[in-house]
Coordinates of C-alpha atoms in Angstrom, one line a residue:
M1 CA -16.0 -77.6 -4.4
R2 CA -18.0 -74.4 -3.9
Y3 CA -19.1 -73.1 -0.5
L4 CA -22.4 -71.7 0.8
T5 CA -23.5 -69.9 3.9
I6 CA -26.3 -71.1 6.2
G7 CA -27.8 -68.8 8.6
A8 CA -27.5 -65.0 9.2
G9 CA -25.6 -62.9 11.6
P10 CA -22.4 -63.6 13.4
R11 CA -23.1 -67.3 14.0
R12 CA -23.7 -68.2 10.4
V13 CA -21.7 -71.1 9.0
S14 CA -19.9 -71.6 5.7
V15 CA -20.2 -75.1 4.4
S16 CA -19.3 -77.1 1.3
E17 CA -22.1 -77.5 -1.3
L18 CA -22.2 -81.2 -0.6
C19 CA -22.9 -82.6 2.9
L20 CA -21.6 -86.1 3.8
G21 CA -24.2 -88.1 5.7
T22 CA -22.7 -90.5 8.2
M23 CA -25.7 -92.4 9.4
H24 CA -24.2 -95.9 9.0
F25 CA -20.7 -95.1 10.3
G26 CA -19.9 -97.4 13.2
T27 CA -22.7 -99.9 12.3
R28 CA -23.1 -100.9 8.6
T29 CA -19.9 -99.0 7.6
D30 CA -16.9 -100.1 9.7
E31 CA -14.5 -97.5 11.1
R32 CA -11.7 -98.2 8.7
T33 CA -14.0 -97.6 5.7
A34 CA -15.5 -94.6 7.4
Y35 CA -12.1 -93.0 7.9
A36 CA -11.2 -93.6 4.2
I37 CA -14.4 -91.9 3.1
L38 CA -13.9 -89.0 5.5
D39 CA -10.3 -88.5 4.4
R40 CA -11.3 -88.4 0.7
F41 CA -14.1 -86.0 1.4
L42 CA -11.8 -83.7 3.3
D43 CA -9.1 -83.9 0.6
A44 CA -11.7 -82.9 -2.0
G45 CA -12.6 -79.8 -0.1
G46 CA -15.7 -81.1 1.8
T47 CA -16.3 -79.4 5.0
F48 CA -19.9 -80.4 6.0
L49 CA -20.8 -83.6 7.9
D50 CA -24.2 -84.7 9.1
T51 CA -25.1 -87.1 11.9
A52 CA -27.6 -87.6 14.7
N53 CA -27.8 -88.7 18.3
C54 CA -29.9 -91.8 17.4
Y55 CA -28.0 -93.4 14.5
N56 CA -28.4 -96.4 14.3
V57 CA -30.7 -97.6 17.1
W58 CA -32.8 -99.5 14.6
L59 CA -29.8 -101.7 13.8
G60 CA -29.3 -102.7 17.4
G61 CA -26.9 -99.9 18.2
H62 CA -27.1 -97.5 21.1
G63 CA -27.5 -94.5 18.9
R64 CA -24.3 -92.5 19.1
E65 CA -22.0 -94.8 17.0
S66 CA -21.9 -92.3 14.2
E67 CA -21.0 -89.4 16.5
Q68 CA -18.3 -91.5 18.2
V69 CA -16.7 -92.4 14.9
L70 CA -16.7 -88.8 13.8
G71 CA -15.3 -87.7 17.1
R72 CA -12.4 -90.1 16.9
W73 CA -11.7 -89.1 13.2
L74 CA -11.9 -85.4 13.9
A75 CA -9.4 -85.7 16.7
S76 CA -7.0 -88.0 14.8
R77 CA -7.0 -85.6 11.8
R78 CA -7.0 -82.5 14.0
A79 CA -9.9 -81.4 11.8
T80 CA -12.4 -79.9 14.3
D81 CA -11.7 -76.4 13.1
R82 CA -12.1 -77.4 9.4
M83 CA -15.4 -79.2 9.5
V84 CA -18.9 -78.1 10.2
V85 CA -20.8 -80.9 11.9
A86 CA -24.6 -81.0 12.1
S87 CA -26.4 -83.3 14.5
K88 CA -30.0 -83.8 15.6
V89 CA -32.0 -84.3 18.8
G90 CA -35.5 -85.5 19.5
A91 CA -35.7 -88.9 17.9
R92 CA -33.6 -90.8 20.4
P93 CA -35.6 -93.5 22.2
R94 CA -36.4 -92.8 25.8
V95 CA -35.9 -96.5 26.5
A96 CA -33.3 -98.6 24.7
G97 CA -35.0 -100.6 21.9
E98 CA -38.3 -98.7 22.2
L99 CA -38.7 -97.4 18.6
G100 CA -41.6 -95.3 17.2
E101 CA -42.7 -91.7 17.7
D102 CA -44.3 -92.5 21.1
G103 CA -41.0 -93.7 22.4
F104 CA -38.9 -90.7 21.3
Q105 CA -37.4 -88.4 23.8
G106 CA -39.1 -85.5 22.1
L107 CA -38.2 -81.8 22.1
A108 CA -38.7 -80.5 25.6
P109 CA -36.1 -77.8 26.5
E110 CA -34.3 -80.0 29.0
V111 CA -34.0 -82.8 26.4
I112 CA -32.6 -80.4 23.8
K113 CA -30.0 -79.0 26.2
A114 CA -28.8 -82.3 27.6
E115 CA -28.7 -84.1 24.3
A116 CA -27.0 -81.3 22.4
A117 CA -24.4 -81.0 25.2
E118 CA -23.7 -84.8 24.9
S119 CA -23.4 -84.5 21.1
V120 CA -20.8 -81.8 21.5
R121 CA -18.9 -83.9 24.0
T122 CA -19.0 -87.0 21.9
L123 CA -17.9 -85.2 18.8
G124 CA -15.2 -83.3 20.6
V125 CA -16.2 -80.0 18.9
E126 CA -16.5 -76.6 20.4
R127 CA -20.1 -76.4 19.2
L128 CA -22.4 -78.0 16.6
G129 CA -22.5 -76.2 13.3
I130 CA -26.2 -77.0 13.0
L131 CA -28.5 -78.4 15.6
Y132 CA -31.7 -79.9 14.1
A133 CA -35.1 -80.7 15.6
H134 CA -35.1 -84.3 14.2
Y135 CA -38.8 -84.5 13.9
D136 CA -41.8 -82.4 14.8
D137 CA -42.7 -83.2 18.4
R138 CA -46.4 -82.1 18.7
R139 CA -46.7 -83.3 22.2
T140 CA -44.5 -80.5 23.5
P141 CA -45.8 -77.0 23.0
Q142 CA -43.9 -75.4 20.2
A143 CA -43.1 -72.3 22.1
E144 CA -41.3 -74.5 24.7
T145 CA -39.3 -76.3 21.9
V146 CA -38.4 -72.9 20.3
A147 CA -37.2 -71.6 23.6
G148 CA -35.1 -74.7 24.2
F149 CA -33.4 -74.3 20.8
G150 CA -32.9 -70.6 21.4
E151 CA -31.2 -71.3 24.7
A152 CA -29.0 -74.0 23.0
Q153 CA -27.8 -71.4 20.5
A154 CA -27.4 -68.6 23.0
S155 CA -25.3 -70.9 25.3
G156 CA -22.9 -71.8 22.6
L157 CA -24.0 -75.4 22.0
A158 CA -24.9 -74.7 18.3
A159 CA -24.3 -72.0 15.7
V160 CA -27.4 -72.5 13.6
I161 CA -30.8 -74.1 14.5
G162 CA -32.6 -76.2 11.9
A163 CA -35.7 -78.4 11.5
S164 CA -36.0 -81.8 9.9
N165 CA -39.1 -83.8 9.0
H166 CA -41.4 -80.7 9.6
A167 CA -44.3 -79.4 7.5
T168 CA -43.7 -76.0 6.1
W169 CA -46.4 -74.4 8.1
R170 CA -44.8 -75.7 11.3
I171 CA -41.4 -74.4 10.3
E172 CA -42.9 -70.9 9.8
S173 CA -44.9 -71.0 13.0
G174 CA -41.7 -72.0 14.9
R175 CA -39.8 -69.1 13.2
A176 CA -42.6 -66.7 14.1
L177 CA -42.5 -67.8 17.8
A178 CA -38.7 -67.4 17.8
R179 CA -39.0 -63.8 16.4
Q180 CA -41.6 -63.0 19.1
A181 CA -39.3 -64.4 21.8
G182 CA -36.2 -62.8 20.4
V183 CA -34.3 -66.1 20.1
A184 CA -32.7 -68.0 17.2
G185 CA -35.2 -69.7 15.0
Y186 CA -35.0 -72.3 12.3
E187 CA -32.6 -71.1 9.5
C188 CA -32.6 -74.3 7.5
A189 CA -34.7 -77.4 6.9
Q190 CA -33.4 -80.9 6.1
Q191 CA -36.1 -82.9 4.3
K192 CA -36.3 -86.0 2.1
H193 CA -35.9 -84.8 -1.5
S194 CA -34.8 -86.0 -4.8
Y195 CA -35.7 -86.1 -8.5
L196 CA -38.4 -88.7 -8.0
Y197 CA -41.5 -87.9 -6.0
P198 CA -43.4 -90.6 -4.1
L199 CA -47.0 -91.5 -4.5
P200 CA -49.3 -89.1 -2.6
G201 CA -50.9 -90.8 0.3
R202 CA -50.9 -90.5 4.1
R203 CA -50.1 -87.2 5.7
R204 CA -46.3 -86.9 5.9
A205 CA -44.0 -84.1 7.0
D206 CA -40.7 -85.5 5.8
L207 CA -40.8 -84.3 2.2
A208 CA -39.3 -81.1 0.7
T209 CA -42.5 -80.1 -1.0
P210 CA -42.8 -77.5 -3.8
E211 CA -44.3 -75.2 -1.1
L212 CA -41.2 -75.5 1.0
L213 CA -38.9 -74.7 -1.9
D214 CA -41.1 -71.7 -2.8
Y215 CA -41.0 -70.6 0.9
A216 CA -37.2 -70.9 0.9
A217 CA -36.9 -68.8 -2.3
D218 CA -38.8 -66.0 -0.5
Q219 CA -36.9 -66.2 2.8
P220 CA -33.3 -64.7 2.6
G221 CA -30.8 -66.8 4.5
F222 CA -33.1 -69.9 4.7
T223 CA -31.6 -73.0 3.3
V224 CA -33.1 -76.4 2.2
L225 CA -31.1 -79.6 2.5
A226 CA -32.1 -82.9 0.9
Y227 CA -31.5 -86.2 2.6
S228 CA -31.7 -89.5 0.7
P229 CA -31.1 -87.7 -2.6
L230 CA -29.9 -90.8 -4.3
R231 CA -32.7 -93.0 -3.2
A232 CA -30.4 -95.7 -1.6
G233 CA -28.9 -96.6 -5.0
G234 CA -32.3 -96.7 -6.8
Y235 CA -31.1 -94.5 -9.7
A236 CA -28.3 -96.9 -10.5
D237 CA -30.4 -100.0 -10.0
H238 CA -34.2 -99.4 -10.4
D239 CA -34.9 -102.7 -8.6
R240 CA -33.8 -101.0 -5.4
L241 CA -36.6 -98.4 -5.5
T242 CA -39.5 -99.0 -3.2
D243 CA -43.1 -99.3 -4.4
E244 CA -43.9 -95.6 -3.7
Y245 CA -41.4 -94.6 -6.3
L246 CA -42.5 -97.0 -9.0
H247 CA -45.7 -95.3 -10.2
P248 CA -46.2 -94.3 -13.9
G249 CA -45.1 -90.7 -13.3
A250 CA -41.9 -91.9 -11.6
R251 CA -41.1 -94.4 -14.3
H252 CA -41.4 -91.6 -16.9
R253 CA -39.1 -89.4 -15.0
L254 CA -36.6 -92.2 -14.6
A255 CA -36.6 -92.7 -18.4
V256 CA -35.9 -89.0 -19.0
L257 CA -33.2 -89.1 -16.3
D258 CA -31.4 -92.0 -17.9
R259 CA -31.6 -90.4 -21.3
V260 CA -30.2 -87.1 -20.1
A261 CA -27.4 -88.9 -18.2
A262 CA -26.4 -90.9 -21.3
E263 CA -26.4 -87.7 -23.5
L264 CA -24.2 -85.9 -21.0
G265 CA -21.8 -88.9 -20.4
A266 CA -22.7 -88.8 -16.7
T267 CA -24.3 -91.2 -14.3
P268 CA -27.9 -90.8 -13.2
N269 CA -26.7 -90.1 -9.6
Q270 CA -24.5 -87.2 -10.9
V271 CA -27.4 -85.7 -12.9
V272 CA -29.7 -85.9 -9.9
L273 CA -27.2 -84.1 -7.7
A274 CA -26.5 -81.4 -10.4
W275 CA -30.3 -81.0 -10.7
L276 CA -30.5 -80.3 -7.0
L277 CA -27.5 -78.0 -6.8
G278 CA -28.5 -75.9 -9.8
G279 CA -32.2 -75.5 -9.4
A280 CA -34.1 -72.3 -9.1
T281 CA -34.0 -72.8 -5.3
P282 CA -30.6 -74.5 -4.8
V283 CA -30.6 -77.4 -2.4
I284 CA -27.7 -78.9 -0.5
P285 CA -27.7 -82.7 -0.9
V286 CA -27.0 -84.7 2.2
F287 CA -25.8 -88.0 0.7
G288 CA -24.5 -91.2 2.2
V289 CA -21.9 -93.6 0.7
S290 CA -20.4 -96.9 1.7
S291 CA -17.1 -96.7 -0.3
V292 CA -14.6 -94.2 -1.6
A293 CA -15.5 -95.2 -5.1
Q294 CA -19.1 -94.2 -4.5
L295 CA -17.9 -90.9 -3.0
D296 CA -15.8 -90.2 -6.1
E297 CA -18.9 -90.5 -8.2
V298 CA -20.7 -88.0 -6.1
L299 CA -17.8 -85.6 -6.0
A300 CA -17.7 -85.5 -9.8
A301 CA -21.3 -84.0 -9.8
V302 CA -20.0 -80.6 -8.6
D303 CA -18.4 -80.1 -11.9
L304 CA -21.5 -81.0 -13.9
T305 CA -23.6 -78.1 -15.1
L306 CA -26.9 -79.1 -16.7
P307 CA -27.6 -77.4 -20.1
E308 CA -30.8 -75.5 -20.1
D309 CA -32.5 -77.9 -22.4
A310 CA -31.5 -80.9 -20.3
R311 CA -32.9 -79.2 -17.1
A312 CA -36.1 -78.3 -19.0
D313 CA -36.5 -81.9 -20.0
L314 CA -35.9 -83.1 -16.4
D315 CA -38.3 -80.5 -14.9
G316 CA -41.0 -81.1 -17.5
A317 CA -41.1 -84.9 -17.3

């Protein structure tokens, strides 16, 4: 396992090149299975965990099940000083069961402070490695949101501040406001990203666009992270892909992916992860698994280096 640095200055964090997403821990993934996955990840050199304060309210949970499982595991393994834990605020429902953007708590300073403090308490950590704005709350003036995250970092609730589900221009405008205010700004972005691109359509701010990757390449210390990199098992079973990933261009890319994987003796999942890790702008995959066997498949991707001709075929498809 290799390690990367996110952020700049004294509060930067060193993380493993793979980030284990824990969205379903405590809901779809029972605690015993979650512990087995976490133990294997730790043994393999993994140091980077991702959660949020609202996982999984859409499955009938209260939202902090994942954080609670992680907190108990960290304490039982005495691993709080070995793991970097990222969490998110903003998308927790104001009222239990009230889903949708209008029902989110949003990103007012008082919400950021209270929710980040509760995440720290639930996880049992000294501070969060990364605190993300879970989505772009455009009802709250961005200057107020930036100030709230700056205060969270200054008070020790988080080492690094990040954005998720934000358009590139909003990330940059937030960073500019932070520079003007002299507070910590966004130093990373976690967006939906993988080898397949969805059909263009409605305005959406959740994708890692080519523009964002180009922006990151030009911003020293700014990191892009990719959530849902394995498309919920869609590379192993194409029938699991949603309609937005079944257009002719995607089908052609899938055919090339399957061919390259067969030529390399690897799985399509491993090739996708190697493609993300070794790109012109390296991306940290934030992946989820439901078994140790699935995790072992992912871990093998760190040793897979794509030959130049294979990467050229994948990029050109």
